[in-house]
mmCIF file of C-alpha atoms in Angstrom:
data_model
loop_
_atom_site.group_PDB
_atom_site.id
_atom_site.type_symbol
_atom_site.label_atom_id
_atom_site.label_comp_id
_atom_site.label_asym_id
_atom_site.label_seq_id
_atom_site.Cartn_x
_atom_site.Cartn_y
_atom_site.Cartn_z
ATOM 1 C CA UNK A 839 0.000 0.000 0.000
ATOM 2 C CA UNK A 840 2.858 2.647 0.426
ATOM 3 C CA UNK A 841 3.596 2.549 -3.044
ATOM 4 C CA UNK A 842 -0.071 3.536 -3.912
ATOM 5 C CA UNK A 843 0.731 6.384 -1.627
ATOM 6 C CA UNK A 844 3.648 7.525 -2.682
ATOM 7 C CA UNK A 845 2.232 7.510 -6.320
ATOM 8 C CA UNK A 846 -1.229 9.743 -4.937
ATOM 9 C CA UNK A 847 1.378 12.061 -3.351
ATOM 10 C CA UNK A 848 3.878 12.612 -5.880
ATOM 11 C CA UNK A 849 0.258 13.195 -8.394
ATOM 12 C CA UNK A 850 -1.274 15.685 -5.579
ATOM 13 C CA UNK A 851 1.847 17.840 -5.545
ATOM 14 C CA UNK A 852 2.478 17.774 -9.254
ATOM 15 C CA UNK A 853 -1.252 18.887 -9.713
ATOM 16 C CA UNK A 854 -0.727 21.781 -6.615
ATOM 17 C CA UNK A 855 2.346 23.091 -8.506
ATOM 18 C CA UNK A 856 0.493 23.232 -11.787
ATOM 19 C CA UNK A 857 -1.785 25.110 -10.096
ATOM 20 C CA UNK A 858 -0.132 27.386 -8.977
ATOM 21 C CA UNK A 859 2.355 27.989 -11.636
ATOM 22 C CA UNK A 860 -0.885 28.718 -13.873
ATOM 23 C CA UNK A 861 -2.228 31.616 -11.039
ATOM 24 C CA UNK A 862 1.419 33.253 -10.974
ATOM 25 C CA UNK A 863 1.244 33.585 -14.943
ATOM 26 C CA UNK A 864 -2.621 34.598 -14.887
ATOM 27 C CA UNK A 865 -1.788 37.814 -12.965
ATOM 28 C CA UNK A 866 -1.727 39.240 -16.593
ATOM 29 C CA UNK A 867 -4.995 40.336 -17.057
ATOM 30 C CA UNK A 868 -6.923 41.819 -19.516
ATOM 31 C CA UNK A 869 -8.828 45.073 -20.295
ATOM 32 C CA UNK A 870 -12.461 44.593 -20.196
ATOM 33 C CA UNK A 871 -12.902 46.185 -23.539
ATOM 34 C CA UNK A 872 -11.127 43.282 -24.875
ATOM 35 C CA UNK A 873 -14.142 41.002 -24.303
ATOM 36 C CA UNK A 874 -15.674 40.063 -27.635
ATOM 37 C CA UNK A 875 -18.812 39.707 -26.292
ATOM 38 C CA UNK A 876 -20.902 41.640 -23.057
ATOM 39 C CA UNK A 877 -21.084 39.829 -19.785
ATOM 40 C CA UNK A 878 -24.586 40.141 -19.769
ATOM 41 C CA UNK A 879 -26.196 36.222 -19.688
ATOM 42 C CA UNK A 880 -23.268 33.894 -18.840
ATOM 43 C CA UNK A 881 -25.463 31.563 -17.985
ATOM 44 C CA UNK A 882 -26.598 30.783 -21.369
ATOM 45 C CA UNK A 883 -23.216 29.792 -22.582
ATOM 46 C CA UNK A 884 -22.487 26.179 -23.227
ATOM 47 C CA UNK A 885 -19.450 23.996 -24.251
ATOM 48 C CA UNK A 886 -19.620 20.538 -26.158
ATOM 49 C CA UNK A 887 -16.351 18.710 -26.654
ATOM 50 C CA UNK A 888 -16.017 15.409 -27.461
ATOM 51 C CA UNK A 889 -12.706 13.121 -27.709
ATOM 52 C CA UNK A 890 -10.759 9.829 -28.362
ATOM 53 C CA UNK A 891 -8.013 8.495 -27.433
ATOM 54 C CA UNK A 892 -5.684 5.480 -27.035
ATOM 55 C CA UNK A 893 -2.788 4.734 -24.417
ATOM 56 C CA UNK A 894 -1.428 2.272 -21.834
ATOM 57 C CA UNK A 895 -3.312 -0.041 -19.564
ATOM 58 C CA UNK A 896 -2.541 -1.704 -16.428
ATOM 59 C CA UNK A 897 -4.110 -3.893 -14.784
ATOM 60 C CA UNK A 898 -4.324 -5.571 -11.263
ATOM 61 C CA UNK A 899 -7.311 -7.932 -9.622
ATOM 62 C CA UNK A 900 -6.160 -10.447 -7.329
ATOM 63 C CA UNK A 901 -9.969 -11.521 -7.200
ATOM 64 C CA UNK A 902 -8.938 -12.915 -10.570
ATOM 65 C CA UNK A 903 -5.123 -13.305 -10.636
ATOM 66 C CA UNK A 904 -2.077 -12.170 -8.482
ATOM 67 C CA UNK A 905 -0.628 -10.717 -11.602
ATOM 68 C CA UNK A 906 -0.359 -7.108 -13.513
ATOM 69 C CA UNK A 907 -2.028 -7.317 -17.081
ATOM 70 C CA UNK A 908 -1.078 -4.491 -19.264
ATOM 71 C CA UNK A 909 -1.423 -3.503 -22.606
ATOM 72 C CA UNK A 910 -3.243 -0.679 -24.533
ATOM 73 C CA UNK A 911 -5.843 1.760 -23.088
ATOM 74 C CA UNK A 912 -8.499 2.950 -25.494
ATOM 75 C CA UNK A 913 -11.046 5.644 -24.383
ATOM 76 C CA UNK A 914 -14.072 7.968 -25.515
ATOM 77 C CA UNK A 915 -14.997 11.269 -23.317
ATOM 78 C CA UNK A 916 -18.069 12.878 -23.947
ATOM 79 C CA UNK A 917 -17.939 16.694 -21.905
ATOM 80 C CA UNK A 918 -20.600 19.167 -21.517
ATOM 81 C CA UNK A 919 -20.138 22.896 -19.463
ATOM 82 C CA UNK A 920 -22.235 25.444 -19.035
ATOM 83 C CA UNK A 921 -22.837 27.933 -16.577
ATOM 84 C CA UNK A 922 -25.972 28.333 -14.331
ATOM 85 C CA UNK A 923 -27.468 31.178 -12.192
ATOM 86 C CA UNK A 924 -26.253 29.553 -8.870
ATOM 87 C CA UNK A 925 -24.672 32.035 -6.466
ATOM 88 C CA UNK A 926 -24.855 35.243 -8.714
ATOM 89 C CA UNK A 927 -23.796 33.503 -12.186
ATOM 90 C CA UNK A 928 -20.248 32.183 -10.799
ATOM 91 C CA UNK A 929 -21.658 28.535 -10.722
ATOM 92 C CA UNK A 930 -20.758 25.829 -13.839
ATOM 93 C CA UNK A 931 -21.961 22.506 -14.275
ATOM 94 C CA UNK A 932 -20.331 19.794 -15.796
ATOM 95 C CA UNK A 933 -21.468 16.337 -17.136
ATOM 96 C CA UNK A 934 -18.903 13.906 -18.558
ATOM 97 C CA UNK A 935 -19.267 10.643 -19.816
ATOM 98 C CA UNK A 936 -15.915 8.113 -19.813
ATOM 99 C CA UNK A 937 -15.693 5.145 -21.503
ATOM 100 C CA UNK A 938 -12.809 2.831 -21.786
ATOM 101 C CA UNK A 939 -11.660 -1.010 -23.228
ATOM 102 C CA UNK A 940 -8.256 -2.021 -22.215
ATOM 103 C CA UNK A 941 -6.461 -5.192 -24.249
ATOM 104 C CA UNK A 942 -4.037 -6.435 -21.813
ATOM 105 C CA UNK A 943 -1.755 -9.800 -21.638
ATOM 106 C CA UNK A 944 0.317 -11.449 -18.948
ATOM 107 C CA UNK A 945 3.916 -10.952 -18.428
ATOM 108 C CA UNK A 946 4.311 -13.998 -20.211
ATOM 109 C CA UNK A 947 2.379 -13.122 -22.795
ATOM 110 C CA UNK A 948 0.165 -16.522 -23.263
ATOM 111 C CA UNK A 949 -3.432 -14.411 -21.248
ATOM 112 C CA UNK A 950 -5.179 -12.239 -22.494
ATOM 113 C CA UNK A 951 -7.374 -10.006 -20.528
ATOM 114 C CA UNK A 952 -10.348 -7.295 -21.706
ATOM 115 C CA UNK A 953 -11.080 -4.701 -19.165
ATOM 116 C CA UNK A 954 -13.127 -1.974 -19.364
ATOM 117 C CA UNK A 955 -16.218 0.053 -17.984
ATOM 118 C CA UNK A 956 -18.470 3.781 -18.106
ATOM 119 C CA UNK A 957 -18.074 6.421 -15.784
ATOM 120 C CA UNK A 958 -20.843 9.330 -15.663
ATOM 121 C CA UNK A 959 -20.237 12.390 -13.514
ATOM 122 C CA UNK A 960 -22.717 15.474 -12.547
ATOM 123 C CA UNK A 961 -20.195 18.489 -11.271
ATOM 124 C CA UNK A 962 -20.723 21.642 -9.899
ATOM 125 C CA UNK A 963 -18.075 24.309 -9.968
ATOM 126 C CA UNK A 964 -17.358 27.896 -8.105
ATOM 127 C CA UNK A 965 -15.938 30.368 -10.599
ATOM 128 C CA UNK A 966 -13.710 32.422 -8.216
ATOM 129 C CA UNK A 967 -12.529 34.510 -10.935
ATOM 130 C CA UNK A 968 -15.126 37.320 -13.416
ATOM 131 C CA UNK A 969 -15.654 35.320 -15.752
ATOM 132 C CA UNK A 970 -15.819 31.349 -16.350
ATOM 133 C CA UNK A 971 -14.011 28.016 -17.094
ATOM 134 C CA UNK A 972 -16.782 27.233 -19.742
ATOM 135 C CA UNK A 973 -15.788 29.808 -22.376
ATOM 136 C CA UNK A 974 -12.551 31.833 -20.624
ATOM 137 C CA UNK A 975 -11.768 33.536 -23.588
ATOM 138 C CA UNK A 976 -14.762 35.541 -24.507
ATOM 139 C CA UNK A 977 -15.792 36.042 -20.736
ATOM 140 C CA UNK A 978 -12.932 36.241 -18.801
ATOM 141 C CA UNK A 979 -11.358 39.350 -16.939
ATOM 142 C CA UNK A 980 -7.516 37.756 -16.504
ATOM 143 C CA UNK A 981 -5.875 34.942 -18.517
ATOM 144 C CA UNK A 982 -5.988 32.594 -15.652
ATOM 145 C CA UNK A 983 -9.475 31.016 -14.433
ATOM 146 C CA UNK A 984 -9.977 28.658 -11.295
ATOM 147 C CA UNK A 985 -12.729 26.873 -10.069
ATOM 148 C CA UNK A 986 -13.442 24.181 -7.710
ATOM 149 C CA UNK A 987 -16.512 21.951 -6.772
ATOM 150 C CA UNK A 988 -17.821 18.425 -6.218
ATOM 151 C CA UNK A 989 -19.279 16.124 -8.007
ATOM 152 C CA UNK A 990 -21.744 12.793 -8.004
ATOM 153 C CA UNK A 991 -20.225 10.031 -10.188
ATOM 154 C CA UNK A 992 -21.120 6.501 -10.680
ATOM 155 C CA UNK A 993 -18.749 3.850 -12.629
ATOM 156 C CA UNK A 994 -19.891 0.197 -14.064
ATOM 157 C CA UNK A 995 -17.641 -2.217 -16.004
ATOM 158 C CA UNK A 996 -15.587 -5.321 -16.029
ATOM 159 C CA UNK A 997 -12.438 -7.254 -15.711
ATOM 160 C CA UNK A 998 -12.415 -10.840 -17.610
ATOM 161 C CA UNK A 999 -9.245 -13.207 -17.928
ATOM 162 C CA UNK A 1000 -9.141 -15.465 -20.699
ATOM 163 C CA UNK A 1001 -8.903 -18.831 -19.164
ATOM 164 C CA UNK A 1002 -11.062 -21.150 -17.723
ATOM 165 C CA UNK A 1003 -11.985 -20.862 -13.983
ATOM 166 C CA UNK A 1004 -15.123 -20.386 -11.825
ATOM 167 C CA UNK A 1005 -14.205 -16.547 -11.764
ATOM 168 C CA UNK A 1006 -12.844 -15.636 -14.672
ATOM 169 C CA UNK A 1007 -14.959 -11.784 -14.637
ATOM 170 C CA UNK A 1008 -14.902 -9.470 -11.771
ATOM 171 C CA UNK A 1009 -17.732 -7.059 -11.741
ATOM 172 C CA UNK A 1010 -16.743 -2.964 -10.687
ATOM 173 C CA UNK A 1011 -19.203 -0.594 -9.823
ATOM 174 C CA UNK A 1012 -19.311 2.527 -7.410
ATOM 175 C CA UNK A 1013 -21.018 5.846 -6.704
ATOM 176 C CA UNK A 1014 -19.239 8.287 -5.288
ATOM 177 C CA UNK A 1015 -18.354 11.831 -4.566
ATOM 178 C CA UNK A 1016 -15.978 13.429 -5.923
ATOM 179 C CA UNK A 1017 -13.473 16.458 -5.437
ATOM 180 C CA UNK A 1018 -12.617 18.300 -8.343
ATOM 181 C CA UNK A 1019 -10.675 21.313 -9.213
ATOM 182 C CA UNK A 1020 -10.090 23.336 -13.139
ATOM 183 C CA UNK A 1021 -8.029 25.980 -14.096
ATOM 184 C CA UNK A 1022 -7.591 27.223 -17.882
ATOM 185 C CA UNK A 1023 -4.650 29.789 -19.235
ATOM 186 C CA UNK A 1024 -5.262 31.576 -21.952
ATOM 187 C CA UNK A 1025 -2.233 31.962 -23.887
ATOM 188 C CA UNK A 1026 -2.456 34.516 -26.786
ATOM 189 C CA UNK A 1027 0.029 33.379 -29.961
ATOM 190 C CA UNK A 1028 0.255 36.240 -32.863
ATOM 191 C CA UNK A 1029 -3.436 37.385 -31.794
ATOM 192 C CA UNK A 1030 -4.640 33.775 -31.719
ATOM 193 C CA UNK A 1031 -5.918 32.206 -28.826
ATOM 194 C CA UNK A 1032 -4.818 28.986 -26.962
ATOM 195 C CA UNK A 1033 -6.975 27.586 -24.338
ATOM 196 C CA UNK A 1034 -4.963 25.470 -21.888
ATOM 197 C CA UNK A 1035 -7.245 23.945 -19.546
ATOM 198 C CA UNK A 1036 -6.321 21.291 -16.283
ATOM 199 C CA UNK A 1037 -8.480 19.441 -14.384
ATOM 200 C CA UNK A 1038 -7.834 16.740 -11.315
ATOM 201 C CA UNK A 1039 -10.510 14.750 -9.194
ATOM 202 C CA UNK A 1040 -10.837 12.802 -6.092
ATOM 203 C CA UNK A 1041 -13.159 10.424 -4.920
ATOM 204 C CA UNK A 1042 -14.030 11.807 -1.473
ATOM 205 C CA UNK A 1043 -16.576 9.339 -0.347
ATOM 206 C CA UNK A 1044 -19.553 6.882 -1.719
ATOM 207 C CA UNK A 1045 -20.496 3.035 -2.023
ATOM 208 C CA UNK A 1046 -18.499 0.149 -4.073
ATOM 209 C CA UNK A 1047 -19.441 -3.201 -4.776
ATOM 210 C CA UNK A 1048 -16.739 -6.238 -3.837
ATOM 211 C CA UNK A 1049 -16.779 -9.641 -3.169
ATOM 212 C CA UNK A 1050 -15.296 -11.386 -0.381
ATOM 213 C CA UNK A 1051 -12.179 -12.570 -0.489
ATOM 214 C CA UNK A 1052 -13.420 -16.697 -2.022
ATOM 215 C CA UNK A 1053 -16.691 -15.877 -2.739
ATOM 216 C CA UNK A 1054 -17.676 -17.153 -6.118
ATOM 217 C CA UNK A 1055 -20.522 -14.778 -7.759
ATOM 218 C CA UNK A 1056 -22.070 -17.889 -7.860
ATOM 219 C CA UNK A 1057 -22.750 -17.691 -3.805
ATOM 220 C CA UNK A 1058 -23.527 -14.259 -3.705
ATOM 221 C CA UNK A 1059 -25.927 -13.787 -6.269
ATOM 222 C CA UNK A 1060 -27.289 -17.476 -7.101
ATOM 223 C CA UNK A 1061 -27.201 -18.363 -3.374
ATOM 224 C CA UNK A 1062 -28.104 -14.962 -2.343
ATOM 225 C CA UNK A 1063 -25.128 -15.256 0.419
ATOM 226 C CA UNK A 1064 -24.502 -11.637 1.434
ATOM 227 C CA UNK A 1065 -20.563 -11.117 2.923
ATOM 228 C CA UNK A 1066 -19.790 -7.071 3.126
ATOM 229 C CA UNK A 1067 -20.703 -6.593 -0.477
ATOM 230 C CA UNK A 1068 -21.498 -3.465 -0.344
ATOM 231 C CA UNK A 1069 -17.977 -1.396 1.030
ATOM 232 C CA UNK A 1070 -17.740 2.500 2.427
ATOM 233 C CA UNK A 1071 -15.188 3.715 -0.262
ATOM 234 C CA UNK A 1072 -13.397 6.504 0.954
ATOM 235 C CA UNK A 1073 -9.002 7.294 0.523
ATOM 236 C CA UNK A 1074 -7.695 4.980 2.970
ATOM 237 C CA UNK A 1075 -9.139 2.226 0.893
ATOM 238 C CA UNK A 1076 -9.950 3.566 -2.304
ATOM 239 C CA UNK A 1077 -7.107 5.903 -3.231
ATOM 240 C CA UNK A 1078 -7.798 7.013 -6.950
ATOM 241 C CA UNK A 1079 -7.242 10.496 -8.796
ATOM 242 C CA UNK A 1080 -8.034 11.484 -12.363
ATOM 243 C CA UNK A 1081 -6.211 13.770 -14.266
ATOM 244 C CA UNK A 1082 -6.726 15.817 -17.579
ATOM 245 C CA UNK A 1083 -4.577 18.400 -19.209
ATOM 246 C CA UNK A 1084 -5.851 19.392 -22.782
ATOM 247 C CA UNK A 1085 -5.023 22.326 -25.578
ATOM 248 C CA UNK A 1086 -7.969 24.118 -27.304
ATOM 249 C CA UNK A 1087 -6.419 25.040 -30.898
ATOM 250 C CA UNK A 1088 -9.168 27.490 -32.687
ATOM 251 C CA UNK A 1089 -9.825 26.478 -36.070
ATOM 252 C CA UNK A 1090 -12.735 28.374 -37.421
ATOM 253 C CA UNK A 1091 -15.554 27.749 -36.495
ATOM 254 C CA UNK A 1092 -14.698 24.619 -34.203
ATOM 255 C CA UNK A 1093 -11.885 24.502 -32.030
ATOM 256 C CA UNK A 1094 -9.723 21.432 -32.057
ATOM 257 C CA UNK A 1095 -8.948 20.303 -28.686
ATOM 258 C CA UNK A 1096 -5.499 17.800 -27.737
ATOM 259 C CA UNK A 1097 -4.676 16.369 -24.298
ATOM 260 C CA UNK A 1098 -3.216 13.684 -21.823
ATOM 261 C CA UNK A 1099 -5.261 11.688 -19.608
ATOM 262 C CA UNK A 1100 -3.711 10.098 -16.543
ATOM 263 C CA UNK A 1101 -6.323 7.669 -14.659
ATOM 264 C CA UNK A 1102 -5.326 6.080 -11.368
ATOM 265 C CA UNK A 1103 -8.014 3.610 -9.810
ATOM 266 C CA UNK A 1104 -6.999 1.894 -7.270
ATOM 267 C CA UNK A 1105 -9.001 -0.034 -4.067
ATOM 268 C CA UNK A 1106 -8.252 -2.536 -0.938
ATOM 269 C CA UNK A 1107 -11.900 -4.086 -0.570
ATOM 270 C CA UNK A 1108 -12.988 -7.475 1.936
ATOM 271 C CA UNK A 1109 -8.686 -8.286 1.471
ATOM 272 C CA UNK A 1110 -8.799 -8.143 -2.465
ATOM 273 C CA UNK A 1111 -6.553 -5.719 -4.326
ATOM 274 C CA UNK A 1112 -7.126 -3.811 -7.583
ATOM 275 C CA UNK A 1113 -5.461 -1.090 -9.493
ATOM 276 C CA UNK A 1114 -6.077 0.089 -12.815
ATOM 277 C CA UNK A 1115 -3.714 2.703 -14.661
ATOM 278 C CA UNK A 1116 -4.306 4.344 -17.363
ATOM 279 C CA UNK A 1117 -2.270 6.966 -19.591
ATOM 280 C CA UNK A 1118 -3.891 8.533 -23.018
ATOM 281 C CA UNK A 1119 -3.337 10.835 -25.922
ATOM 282 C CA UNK A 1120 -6.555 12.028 -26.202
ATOM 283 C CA UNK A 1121 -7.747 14.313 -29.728
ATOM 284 C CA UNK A 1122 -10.965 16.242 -30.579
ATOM 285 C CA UNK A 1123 -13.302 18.842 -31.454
ATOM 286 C CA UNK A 1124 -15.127 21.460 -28.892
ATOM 287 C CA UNK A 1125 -18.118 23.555 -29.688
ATOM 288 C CA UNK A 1126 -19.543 26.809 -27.959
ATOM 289 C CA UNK A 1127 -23.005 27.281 -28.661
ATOM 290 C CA UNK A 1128 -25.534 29.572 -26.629
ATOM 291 C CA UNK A 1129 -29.092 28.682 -25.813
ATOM 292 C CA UNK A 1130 -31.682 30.449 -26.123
#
């Protein structure tokens, strides 16, 4: 476990330092008369971006095997922003959909594993700079934007080994809540605008599903024997962090967005380990459309 540690608190400070490396360049502001557009209805502003990527996978369920599985990572994120009336306009909400397949193998080479699952989020961010995170460069007063919220997320997949067995799948699902934080830079490149925009999450606190350490599925769902199923997830058992770091390149009338996704899962449930990390080059469009 203290090299699950060690890797949360070498993530945490690399994310604080970002952070704050971002707020010591966004003391440049900007002149309000540089705003394209009047800050009159904010919350009617709202951002579509969607993305795919591929990367590297690896794996760990001792429910299943005592060995890491890794192999290639591929992923779809589906992200919508927009800003609400919530505590005088400063308030954005954020939906995201994540979906993932991992192809893994043994060290050996000779299993194959298939991994893989959907994770849908609900967040709600405080804007504690004029302006937003949704659409920074139109709104915002300063080149540097910062918010910070929760957020409700629930997760559902799979982890099958290729071999035969009474277990060969483990089942992972959870709902939790999460901590979340966003900043965006707006760099400015021979009067063109790049958006560079960070985000890292927690899970604070919520529900996972686990079976016991030798429990077949077949006991607890054919047999209907119940053994601490149902875990408190919190950090000292379910250390995980999420991070995203992305480029918005304008291009017209769409805006081409690029980015890195790290994923670190990790849990210690009823004596059964799993980790799963991920690492992606993620590429895509983003939209800003206003409702009516």
């Amino acid at each position: 476990m203290r090299s699950i540690y060690i890797i949360l608190y070498k993530g945490l400070i690399t994310a604080t330092m970002l952070l704050l490396s971002l707020y010591a360049i966004g003391q440049d502001t900007l002149d309000s008369s540089q705003l394209s557009t009047p800050y009159s209805q904010p919350n009617k502003e709202l951002l579509h971006s969607s993305m795919i990527g591929v990367g590297s996978s690896n794996v760990l369920d001792t429910y299943l095997s005592s060995y890491n599985y890794t192999g290639t990572d591929i992923r779809i994120q589906r992200e919508t922003m927009r800003m609400t009336n919530l505590w005088g306009g400063r308030v954005s909400n954020q939906s995201l959909i994540d979906i993932n397949g991992d192809i893994n193998k043994n060290h050996a080479g000779n299993i194959d594993e298939y991994a893989g699952g959907i994770r849908y989020s609900q967040g709600w961010f405080y804007n504690f700079f004029q302006g937003n995170t949704v659409n920074p460069i139109e709104r915002s007063a300063s080149r540097f934007n910062l918010a910070a919220g929760l957020a409700a997320s629930g997760y559902l997949g799979v982890v099958y080994i290729d071999r035969s067995g009474n277990n060969p799948a483990q089942v992972k699902a959870d709902v939790m809540i999460d901590v979340s934080a966003l900043a965006t830079y707006d760099m400015v490149i021979a009067k063109h605008h790049y958006l560079w925009r960070y985000q890292v999450s927690f899970p604070l606190m919520g529900i996972a599903f686990s079976p016991n350490y030798g429990q077949s599925y077949y006991e607890a769902f054919n047999l209907g024997h119940y053994d601490h199923n149902v875990v408190f997830a919190y950090p000292g058992n379910m250390p995980s962090m999420r991070h995203k770091l992305t480029l918005d390149i304008p291009i017209k009338r769409y805006t081409l967005r690029v980015g890195y996704v790290a994923q670190f899962h990790q849990s210690m449930f009823n004596h059964l380990k799993y980790h799963s990390y991920a690492h992606d080059f993620m590429i895509g469009f983003n939209k800003y459309l206003y409702r009516r």
